[in-house]
Amino acid sequence: CNVCQAYFIRSDLQMYDEEQDCPATVRSTNLCHELGQVSYIFSDKTGTLTQNVMELKRISVAGRIFGEVTTNPGFNGTEALRSATLLD
């Protein structure tokens, strides 16, 4: 199941980013189990916390791209995404 899913993701032409000339890359065969995980909090010996955060930067919906990859935290395409859903 996992190997087949990885093959379909790698081969999906709709997941190809022409702007960056970059196809979807699969680095794990545990995709079914990992896609829904968002974050973890770890604590080391000194007690300081480290947080692993996954942030949405860019999304493609029905062929339209929303958001930009920037150094700023968070998703910056919220308003455009909202107005697109209201128009459809």
mmCIF file of C-alpha atoms in Angstrom:
data_model
loop_
_atom_site.group_PDB
_atom_site.id
_atom_site.type_symbol
_atom_site.label_atom_id
_atom_site.label_comp_id
_atom_site.label_asym_id
_atom_site.label_seq_id
_atom_site.Cartn_x
_atom_site.Cartn_y
_atom_site.Cartn_z
ATOM 1 C CA CYS A 1 0.000 0.000 0.000
ATOM 2 C CA ASN A 2 2.646 2.553 1.012
ATOM 3 C CA VAL A 3 4.934 1.874 -1.950
ATOM 4 C CA CYS A 4 2.002 2.224 -4.365
ATOM 5 C CA GLN A 5 0.954 5.509 -2.781
ATOM 6 C CA ALA A 6 4.521 6.847 -3.051
ATOM 7 C CA TYR A 7 4.586 5.863 -6.736
ATOM 8 C CA PHE A 8 1.322 7.715 -7.436
ATOM 9 C CA ILE A 9 2.548 10.871 -5.674
ATOM 10 C CA ARG A 10 5.862 10.826 -7.583
ATOM 11 C CA SER A 11 4.061 10.250 -10.900
ATOM 12 C CA ASP A 12 1.255 12.796 -10.423
ATOM 13 C CA LEU A 13 1.775 15.526 -13.034
ATOM 14 C CA GLN A 14 -0.621 17.829 -11.165
ATOM 15 C CA MET A 15 1.833 17.866 -8.239
ATOM 16 C CA TYR A 16 4.610 19.227 -10.498
ATOM 17 C CA ASP A 17 5.680 22.833 -9.807
ATOM 18 C CA GLU A 18 6.580 24.391 -13.168
ATOM 19 C CA GLU A 19 7.763 27.639 -11.564
ATOM 20 C CA GLN A 20 10.471 25.825 -9.597
ATOM 21 C CA ASP A 21 10.816 22.908 -12.071
ATOM 22 C CA CYS A 22 10.221 20.512 -9.177
ATOM 23 C CA PRO A 23 8.146 17.313 -9.088
ATOM 24 C CA ALA A 24 6.697 15.911 -5.870
ATOM 25 C CA THR A 25 9.380 14.045 -3.945
ATOM 26 C CA VAL A 26 8.649 11.081 -1.710
ATOM 27 C CA ARG A 27 11.222 10.518 1.021
ATOM 28 C CA SER A 28 9.297 7.996 3.088
ATOM 29 C CA THR A 29 7.128 4.946 2.452
ATOM 30 C CA ASN A 30 5.174 5.551 5.673
ATOM 31 C CA LEU A 31 3.057 8.234 4.019
ATOM 32 C CA CYS A 32 -0.284 6.837 5.187
ATOM 33 C CA HIS A 33 0.836 7.171 8.789
ATOM 34 C CA GLU A 34 2.724 10.477 8.532
ATOM 35 C CA LEU A 35 0.512 12.760 6.425
ATOM 36 C CA GLY A 36 -1.779 13.672 9.318
ATOM 37 C CA GLN A 37 0.965 14.478 11.826
ATOM 38 C CA VAL A 38 1.434 18.177 12.404
ATOM 39 C CA SER A 39 3.703 18.775 15.401
ATOM 40 C CA TYR A 40 5.506 17.331 18.422
ATOM 41 C CA ILE A 41 6.979 18.918 21.523
ATOM 42 C CA PHE A 42 10.224 17.508 22.927
ATOM 43 C CA SER A 43 12.090 18.280 26.149
ATOM 44 C CA ASP A 44 15.818 17.807 26.588
ATOM 45 C CA LYS A 45 17.875 17.303 29.765
ATOM 46 C CA THR A 46 18.103 21.015 30.525
ATOM 47 C CA GLY A 47 14.333 21.413 30.399
ATOM 48 C CA THR A 48 14.190 23.784 27.455
ATOM 49 C CA LEU A 49 11.495 22.946 24.957
ATOM 50 C CA THR A 50 11.974 22.436 21.262
ATOM 51 C CA GLN A 51 8.959 22.513 18.982
ATOM 52 C CA ASN A 52 8.738 20.862 15.576
ATOM 53 C CA VAL A 53 6.220 22.923 13.571
ATOM 54 C CA MET A 54 4.862 22.182 10.111
ATOM 55 C CA GLU A 55 3.532 25.346 8.466
ATOM 56 C CA LEU A 56 1.380 25.651 5.379
ATOM 57 C CA LYS A 57 3.177 28.008 2.997
ATOM 58 C CA ARG A 58 1.654 27.296 -0.394
ATOM 59 C CA ILE A 59 -1.328 25.283 -1.601
ATOM 60 C CA SER A 60 -2.742 24.418 -5.020
ATOM 61 C CA VAL A 61 -6.516 24.058 -5.261
ATOM 62 C CA ALA A 62 -8.075 23.188 -8.627
ATOM 63 C CA GLY A 63 -4.936 24.392 -10.400
ATOM 64 C CA ARG A 64 -4.764 27.765 -8.597
ATOM 65 C CA ILE A 65 -1.807 28.437 -6.301
ATOM 66 C CA PHE A 66 -2.360 30.300 -3.034
ATOM 67 C CA GLY A 67 0.386 31.613 -0.752
ATOM 68 C CA GLU A 68 4.104 32.154 -1.222
ATOM 69 C CA VAL A 69 7.187 30.509 0.224
ATOM 70 C CA THR A 70 8.764 33.210 2.401
ATOM 71 C CA THR A 71 10.836 33.420 5.562
ATOM 72 C CA ASN A 72 7.860 34.935 7.406
ATOM 73 C CA PRO A 73 5.970 32.503 9.631
ATOM 74 C CA GLY A 74 2.555 31.245 8.594
ATOM 75 C CA PHE A 75 0.382 31.162 5.474
ATOM 76 C CA ASN A 76 -0.018 34.468 3.616
ATOM 77 C CA GLY A 77 -2.677 33.399 1.084
ATOM 78 C CA THR A 78 -5.665 33.271 3.431
ATOM 79 C CA GLU A 79 -7.586 36.225 1.981
ATOM 80 C CA ALA A 80 -7.122 35.103 -1.638
ATOM 81 C CA LEU A 81 -8.202 31.578 -0.712
ATOM 82 C CA ARG A 82 -11.294 32.858 1.113
ATOM 83 C CA SER A 83 -12.365 35.111 -1.759
ATOM 84 C CA ALA A 84 -11.835 32.283 -4.273
ATOM 85 C CA THR A 85 -14.102 29.948 -2.303
ATOM 86 C CA LEU A 86 -16.792 32.634 -2.076
ATOM 87 C CA LEU A 87 -16.701 33.183 -5.844
ATOM 88 C CA ASP A 88 -16.981 29.498 -6.778
#
